[in-house]
Amino acid sequence: MFERLPVWLQLRCGMELCTVAALAGVLVIAVALAVHHFWTGRPRAIAVPPVTRAAMSTGDARSRPSGAPPDVARAATPSASASVAVLVVDVSGKVRRPGVLRLPPGSRVLDALTAAGGALPGVDTGTVNLARPLVDGEQIVVGAPQAAAPAGGPPGTAAGAAAAGAPGAPGAPVSLGSATEAQLDALPGVGPVLAQRIIDYRNQHGGFTSVNQLRQVTGVGERRFQELQPLVRP
């Protein structure tokens, strides 16, 4: 069929067949290079290595509290507050083992009194709220004299002090000749030691015939005698 074409056309096409094939091959190679260049030069996302991601997750977990979002965790401090691990209280007064005690959180006054060995015999703990929860650093005084005001007299008067110092007979002076150690101990300024000295003096001298004899007891000075004089009787 190619031979039927005119000679000039055969010559023209025959001269250009190789050229067309060469151009076609060059074009194919150029297209292939362009596609390869485009494919290799395209933008790609870079993945974080697994080890780095795990390290970041561990660091975030250590730097934030449990359940806190990441932005809140960055602002949080490592130790916001520390709860009280032990209660330190001072138990004094008429107990068997007074002193500073360490009790677990949630303890009450009754627990502190029990840890101190309990109140001394004859001491009334009705003025102490044994069910009250303890507060760290507080002082509990057991058996302290309570000023009671009878009708017609304000607290702190002689009658009010006598009412607090003479159990069983409100407002009546304490008898130096028959009072027990607990009754004498309840008087203001009189402790267990001075109460025993009063009883020893009473046993040695056959009792008290006058309140003024109280001055002869060791430990009773003029100031204390003036405080006790309206509260006692022979």
mmCIF file of C-alpha atoms in Angstrom:
data_model
loop_
_atom_site.group_PDB
_atom_site.id
_atom_site.type_symbol
_atom_site.label_atom_id
_atom_site.label_comp_id
_atom_site.label_asym_id
_atom_site.label_seq_id
_atom_site.Cartn_x
_atom_site.Cartn_y
_atom_site.Cartn_z
ATOM 1 C CA MET A 1 0.000 0.000 0.000
ATOM 2 C CA PHE A 2 2.916 2.290 0.741
ATOM 3 C CA GLU A 3 4.205 1.680 -2.822
ATOM 4 C CA ARG A 4 0.997 3.083 -4.368
ATOM 5 C CA LEU A 5 1.655 6.527 -2.892
ATOM 6 C CA PRO A 6 3.281 9.163 -5.073
ATOM 7 C CA VAL A 7 7.045 9.066 -5.244
ATOM 8 C CA TRP A 8 7.501 12.451 -3.671
ATOM 9 C CA LEU A 9 5.168 11.417 -0.814
ATOM 10 C CA GLN A 10 7.001 8.106 -0.424
ATOM 11 C CA LEU A 11 10.267 9.945 -0.246
ATOM 12 C CA ARG A 12 8.915 12.470 2.282
ATOM 13 C CA CYS A 13 7.325 9.837 4.534
ATOM 14 C CA GLY A 14 10.244 7.485 4.200
ATOM 15 C CA MET A 15 12.596 10.142 5.346
ATOM 16 C CA GLU A 16 10.459 11.015 8.382
ATOM 17 C CA LEU A 17 9.471 7.556 9.678
ATOM 18 C CA CYS A 18 12.700 7.173 11.620
ATOM 19 C CA THR A 19 12.460 10.700 12.749
ATOM 20 C CA VAL A 20 8.896 10.189 13.968
ATOM 21 C CA ALA A 21 9.914 7.032 15.805
ATOM 22 C CA ALA A 22 12.852 8.811 17.390
ATOM 23 C CA LEU A 23 10.699 11.731 18.377
ATOM 24 C CA ALA A 24 8.110 9.365 19.773
ATOM 25 C CA GLY A 25 10.779 7.598 21.842
ATOM 26 C CA VAL A 26 12.138 10.911 23.113
ATOM 27 C CA LEU A 27 8.617 12.038 23.950
ATOM 28 C CA VAL A 28 7.916 8.865 25.885
ATOM 29 C CA ILE A 29 11.173 9.249 27.814
ATOM 30 C CA ALA A 30 10.387 12.910 28.583
ATOM 31 C CA VAL A 31 6.919 12.046 29.804
ATOM 32 C CA ALA A 32 8.332 9.288 31.993
ATOM 33 C CA LEU A 33 10.912 11.641 33.465
ATOM 34 C CA ALA A 34 8.255 14.293 34.091
ATOM 35 C CA VAL A 35 5.977 11.821 35.825
ATOM 36 C CA HIS A 36 8.862 10.533 37.967
ATOM 37 C CA HIS A 37 9.932 14.061 38.883
ATOM 38 C CA PHE A 38 6.362 15.008 39.811
ATOM 39 C CA TRP A 39 5.869 11.828 41.862
ATOM 40 C CA THR A 40 9.075 12.152 43.817
ATOM 41 C CA GLY A 41 8.638 15.908 44.405
ATOM 42 C CA ARG A 42 5.107 15.781 45.757
ATOM 43 C CA PRO A 43 4.582 16.964 49.455
ATOM 44 C CA ARG A 44 4.368 14.117 51.967
ATOM 45 C CA ALA A 45 3.415 13.961 55.707
ATOM 46 C CA ILE A 46 6.224 12.896 58.045
ATOM 47 C CA ALA A 47 5.107 10.421 60.728
ATOM 48 C CA VAL A 48 6.421 10.693 64.278
ATOM 49 C CA PRO A 49 8.531 7.669 65.232
ATOM 50 C CA PRO A 50 6.808 5.342 67.731
ATOM 51 C CA VAL A 51 9.564 5.723 70.349
ATOM 52 C CA THR A 52 9.291 9.537 70.367
ATOM 53 C CA ARG A 53 5.520 9.402 70.613
ATOM 54 C CA ALA A 54 5.681 6.995 73.539
ATOM 55 C CA ALA A 55 8.197 9.223 75.312
ATOM 56 C CA MET A 56 5.955 12.271 74.846
ATOM 57 C CA SER A 57 2.942 10.365 76.172
ATOM 58 C CA THR A 58 4.903 9.220 79.239
ATOM 59 C CA GLY A 59 6.142 12.740 79.947
ATOM 60 C CA ASP A 60 2.627 14.174 79.705
ATOM 61 C CA ALA A 61 1.256 11.483 82.008
ATOM 62 C CA ARG A 62 3.891 12.249 84.659
ATOM 63 C CA SER A 63 3.396 16.011 84.507
ATOM 64 C CA ARG A 64 -0.362 16.099 84.923
ATOM 65 C CA PRO A 65 -2.738 14.726 87.581
ATOM 66 C CA SER A 66 -5.002 11.815 86.785
ATOM 67 C CA GLY A 67 -7.995 12.877 84.696
ATOM 68 C CA ALA A 68 -6.697 16.393 83.986
ATOM 69 C CA PRO A 69 -6.632 17.710 80.384
ATOM 70 C CA PRO A 70 -3.194 18.394 78.822
ATOM 71 C CA ASP A 71 -3.419 22.187 79.018
ATOM 72 C CA VAL A 72 -4.435 22.082 82.667
ATOM 73 C CA ALA A 73 -1.674 19.580 83.447
ATOM 74 C CA ARG A 74 1.007 21.969 82.156
ATOM 75 C CA ALA A 75 -0.152 24.668 84.597
ATOM 76 C CA ALA A 76 -0.529 22.314 87.558
ATOM 77 C CA THR A 77 2.230 22.082 90.119
ATOM 78 C CA PRO A 78 3.638 18.654 91.102
ATOM 79 C CA SER A 79 2.394 18.933 94.709
ATOM 80 C CA ALA A 80 -0.635 21.184 95.150
ATOM 81 C CA SER A 81 -1.353 20.311 98.764
ATOM 82 C CA ALA A 82 -0.546 17.608 101.264
ATOM 83 C CA SER A 83 -3.192 16.218 103.583
ATOM 84 C CA VAL A 84 -2.508 16.002 107.282
ATOM 85 C CA ALA A 85 -1.141 12.522 108.008
ATOM 86 C CA VAL A 86 -1.300 12.803 111.824
ATOM 87 C CA LEU A 87 -2.974 15.019 114.434
ATOM 88 C CA VAL A 88 -0.712 16.503 117.117
ATOM 89 C CA VAL A 89 -2.602 17.590 120.265
ATOM 90 C CA ASP A 90 -1.600 18.584 123.801
ATOM 91 C CA VAL A 91 -3.555 16.881 126.603
ATOM 92 C CA SER A 92 -2.988 18.519 129.996
ATOM 93 C CA GLY A 93 -4.702 18.782 133.334
ATOM 94 C CA LYS A 94 -5.878 15.953 135.525
ATOM 95 C CA VAL A 95 -5.004 12.958 133.363
ATOM 96 C CA ARG A 96 -2.682 10.031 134.051
ATOM 97 C CA ARG A 97 -0.165 10.770 131.263
ATOM 98 C CA PRO A 98 -0.353 14.418 130.185
ATOM 99 C CA GLY A 99 1.705 15.536 127.234
ATOM 100 C CA VAL A 100 1.798 15.895 123.459
ATOM 101 C CA LEU A 101 0.093 13.042 121.620
ATOM 102 C CA ARG A 102 -0.003 12.019 117.967
ATOM 103 C CA LEU A 103 -3.301 10.559 116.796
ATOM 104 C CA PRO A 104 -4.632 9.484 113.388
ATOM 105 C CA PRO A 105 -6.861 11.870 111.407
ATOM 106 C CA GLY A 106 -10.526 11.722 112.358
ATOM 107 C CA SER A 107 -9.826 11.122 116.062
ATOM 108 C CA ARG A 108 -12.037 12.706 118.703
ATOM 109 C CA VAL A 109 -11.490 14.115 122.182
ATOM 110 C CA LEU A 110 -12.372 10.734 123.697
ATOM 111 C CA ASP A 111 -9.517 9.133 121.733
ATOM 112 C CA ALA A 112 -7.061 11.740 123.026
ATOM 113 C CA LEU A 113 -8.248 11.243 126.613
ATOM 114 C CA THR A 114 -7.885 7.481 126.264
ATOM 115 C CA ALA A 115 -4.376 7.846 124.818
ATOM 116 C CA ALA A 116 -3.449 9.997 127.819
ATOM 117 C CA GLY A 117 -4.445 7.184 130.200
ATOM 118 C CA GLY A 118 -7.836 8.590 131.118
ATOM 119 C CA ALA A 119 -8.846 11.135 133.742
ATOM 120 C CA LEU A 120 -7.698 10.843 137.353
ATOM 121 C CA PRO A 121 -10.134 9.323 139.884
ATOM 122 C CA GLY A 122 -12.821 11.751 140.953
ATOM 123 C CA VAL A 123 -12.303 14.149 138.042
ATOM 124 C CA ASP A 124 -15.532 15.134 136.314
ATOM 125 C CA THR A 125 -15.224 15.047 132.509
ATOM 126 C CA GLY A 126 -18.786 16.262 131.959
ATOM 127 C CA THR A 127 -17.526 19.703 130.972
ATOM 128 C CA VAL A 128 -15.462 18.232 128.102
ATOM 129 C CA ASN A 129 -17.158 17.382 124.831
ATOM 130 C CA LEU A 130 -15.732 13.910 124.275
ATOM 131 C CA ALA A 131 -17.425 13.526 120.869
ATOM 132 C CA ARG A 132 -15.838 16.638 119.324
ATOM 133 C CA PRO A 133 -13.431 15.979 116.417
ATOM 134 C CA LEU A 134 -9.842 16.940 117.141
ATOM 135 C CA VAL A 135 -8.045 19.794 115.398
ATOM 136 C CA ASP A 136 -4.328 19.635 114.713
ATOM 137 C CA GLY A 137 -2.349 21.709 117.226
ATOM 138 C CA GLU A 138 -5.090 22.188 119.824
ATOM 139 C CA GLN A 139 -4.812 21.812 123.612
ATOM 140 C CA ILE A 140 -7.259 19.809 125.714
ATOM 141 C CA VAL A 141 -7.397 20.686 129.419
ATOM 142 C CA VAL A 142 -9.122 18.099 131.615
ATOM 143 C CA GLY A 143 -10.461 18.982 135.064
ATOM 144 C CA ALA A 144 -9.950 22.748 134.815
ATOM 145 C CA PRO A 145 -12.152 24.711 137.246
ATOM 146 C CA GLN A 146 -15.261 26.061 135.559
ATOM 147 C CA ALA A 147 -16.662 29.344 136.818
ATOM 148 C CA ALA A 148 -20.366 28.882 137.535
ATOM 149 C CA ALA A 149 -22.588 31.866 138.245
ATOM 150 C CA PRO A 150 -25.399 31.211 140.758
ATOM 151 C CA ALA A 151 -28.549 33.303 140.735
ATOM 152 C CA GLY A 152 -27.742 36.907 141.557
ATOM 153 C CA GLY A 153 -23.965 36.583 141.120
ATOM 154 C CA PRO A 154 -21.821 36.959 137.970
ATOM 155 C CA PRO A 155 -19.071 34.462 137.116
ATOM 156 C CA GLY A 156 -15.825 35.054 138.953
ATOM 157 C CA THR A 157 -17.368 36.104 142.292
ATOM 158 C CA ALA A 158 -16.588 34.291 145.513
ATOM 159 C CA ALA A 159 -19.964 32.560 145.522
ATOM 160 C CA GLY A 160 -19.524 31.461 141.920
ATOM 161 C CA ALA A 161 -16.058 30.081 142.639
ATOM 162 C CA ALA A 162 -17.365 28.261 145.703
ATOM 163 C CA ALA A 163 -20.065 26.655 143.590
ATOM 164 C CA ALA A 164 -17.414 25.356 141.211
ATOM 165 C CA GLY A 165 -15.075 24.211 143.963
ATOM 166 C CA ALA A 166 -17.534 22.372 146.215
ATOM 167 C CA PRO A 167 -19.099 19.454 144.330
ATOM 168 C CA GLY A 168 -22.364 18.216 145.813
ATOM 169 C CA ALA A 169 -23.083 21.479 147.642
ATOM 170 C CA PRO A 170 -23.440 24.352 145.166
ATOM 171 C CA GLY A 171 -22.532 27.663 146.769
ATOM 172 C CA ALA A 172 -21.346 26.079 150.051
ATOM 173 C CA PRO A 173 -17.711 26.447 151.258
ATOM 174 C CA VAL A 174 -15.559 23.330 151.335
ATOM 175 C CA SER A 175 -14.882 21.900 154.785
ATOM 176 C CA LEU A 176 -11.156 21.665 155.462
ATOM 177 C CA GLY A 177 -11.847 19.096 158.197
ATOM 178 C CA SER A 178 -13.791 16.614 156.033
ATOM 179 C CA ALA A 179 -13.147 17.416 152.356
ATOM 180 C CA THR A 180 -11.748 14.682 150.151
ATOM 181 C CA GLU A 181 -8.645 15.088 148.028
ATOM 182 C CA ALA A 182 -10.795 15.503 144.901
ATOM 183 C CA GLN A 183 -12.852 18.285 146.550
ATOM 184 C CA LEU A 184 -9.723 20.143 147.626
ATOM 185 C CA ASP A 185 -8.128 19.567 144.225
ATOM 186 C CA ALA A 186 -11.112 21.258 142.588
ATOM 187 C CA LEU A 187 -10.437 24.533 144.407
ATOM 188 C CA PRO A 188 -8.728 27.231 142.304
ATOM 189 C CA GLY A 189 -4.954 27.123 142.630
ATOM 190 C CA VAL A 190 -4.982 23.779 144.469
ATOM 191 C CA GLY A 191 -3.510 20.775 142.709
ATOM 192 C CA PRO A 192 -3.105 17.178 143.791
ATOM 193 C CA VAL A 193 0.126 17.948 145.680
ATOM 194 C CA LEU A 194 -1.293 20.847 147.711
ATOM 195 C CA ALA A 195 -4.516 18.930 148.369
ATOM 196 C CA GLN A 196 -2.485 16.078 149.887
ATOM 197 C CA ARG A 197 -0.512 18.557 152.025
ATOM 198 C CA ILE A 198 -3.773 19.970 153.425
ATOM 199 C CA ILE A 199 -4.960 16.458 154.303
ATOM 200 C CA ASP A 200 -1.584 15.630 155.899
ATOM 201 C CA TYR A 201 -1.750 18.812 158.003
ATOM 202 C CA ARG A 202 -5.303 17.909 159.054
ATOM 203 C CA ASN A 203 -4.234 14.418 160.113
ATOM 204 C CA GLN A 204 -1.219 15.721 162.025
ATOM 205 C CA HIS A 205 -3.076 18.468 163.909
ATOM 206 C CA GLY A 206 -6.400 16.787 164.430
ATOM 207 C CA GLY A 207 -8.286 18.926 161.923
ATOM 208 C CA PHE A 208 -8.792 22.646 161.365
ATOM 209 C CA THR A 209 -10.232 24.905 164.033
ATOM 210 C CA SER A 210 -9.826 28.053 161.933
ATOM 211 C CA VAL A 211 -9.429 28.911 158.290
ATOM 212 C CA ASN A 212 -6.326 30.910 159.229
ATOM 213 C CA GLN A 213 -4.513 27.603 159.907
ATOM 214 C CA LEU A 214 -4.435 27.144 156.153
ATOM 215 C CA ARG A 215 -1.546 29.617 156.102
ATOM 216 C CA GLN A 216 0.585 27.038 157.946
ATOM 217 C CA VAL A 217 0.302 24.510 155.128
ATOM 218 C CA THR A 218 3.399 24.423 152.935
ATOM 219 C CA GLY A 219 2.655 25.949 149.558
ATOM 220 C CA VAL A 220 -0.155 28.275 150.694
ATOM 221 C CA GLY A 221 1.099 31.823 150.392
ATOM 222 C CA GLU A 222 -0.735 35.007 151.271
ATOM 223 C CA ARG A 223 -2.110 35.488 147.782
ATOM 224 C CA ARG A 224 -3.425 31.940 147.546
ATOM 225 C CA PHE A 225 -4.861 32.167 151.047
ATOM 226 C CA GLN A 226 -6.832 35.260 150.047
ATOM 227 C CA GLU A 227 -8.251 33.317 147.106
ATOM 228 C CA LEU A 228 -9.184 30.270 149.190
ATOM 229 C CA GLN A 229 -10.478 32.033 152.328
ATOM 230 C CA PRO A 230 -14.029 32.709 151.045
ATOM 231 C CA LEU A 231 -14.249 29.199 149.525
ATOM 232 C CA VAL A 232 -13.418 27.063 152.580
ATOM 233 C CA ARG A 233 -14.477 26.595 156.216
ATOM 234 C CA PRO A 234 -12.876 24.766 159.176
#
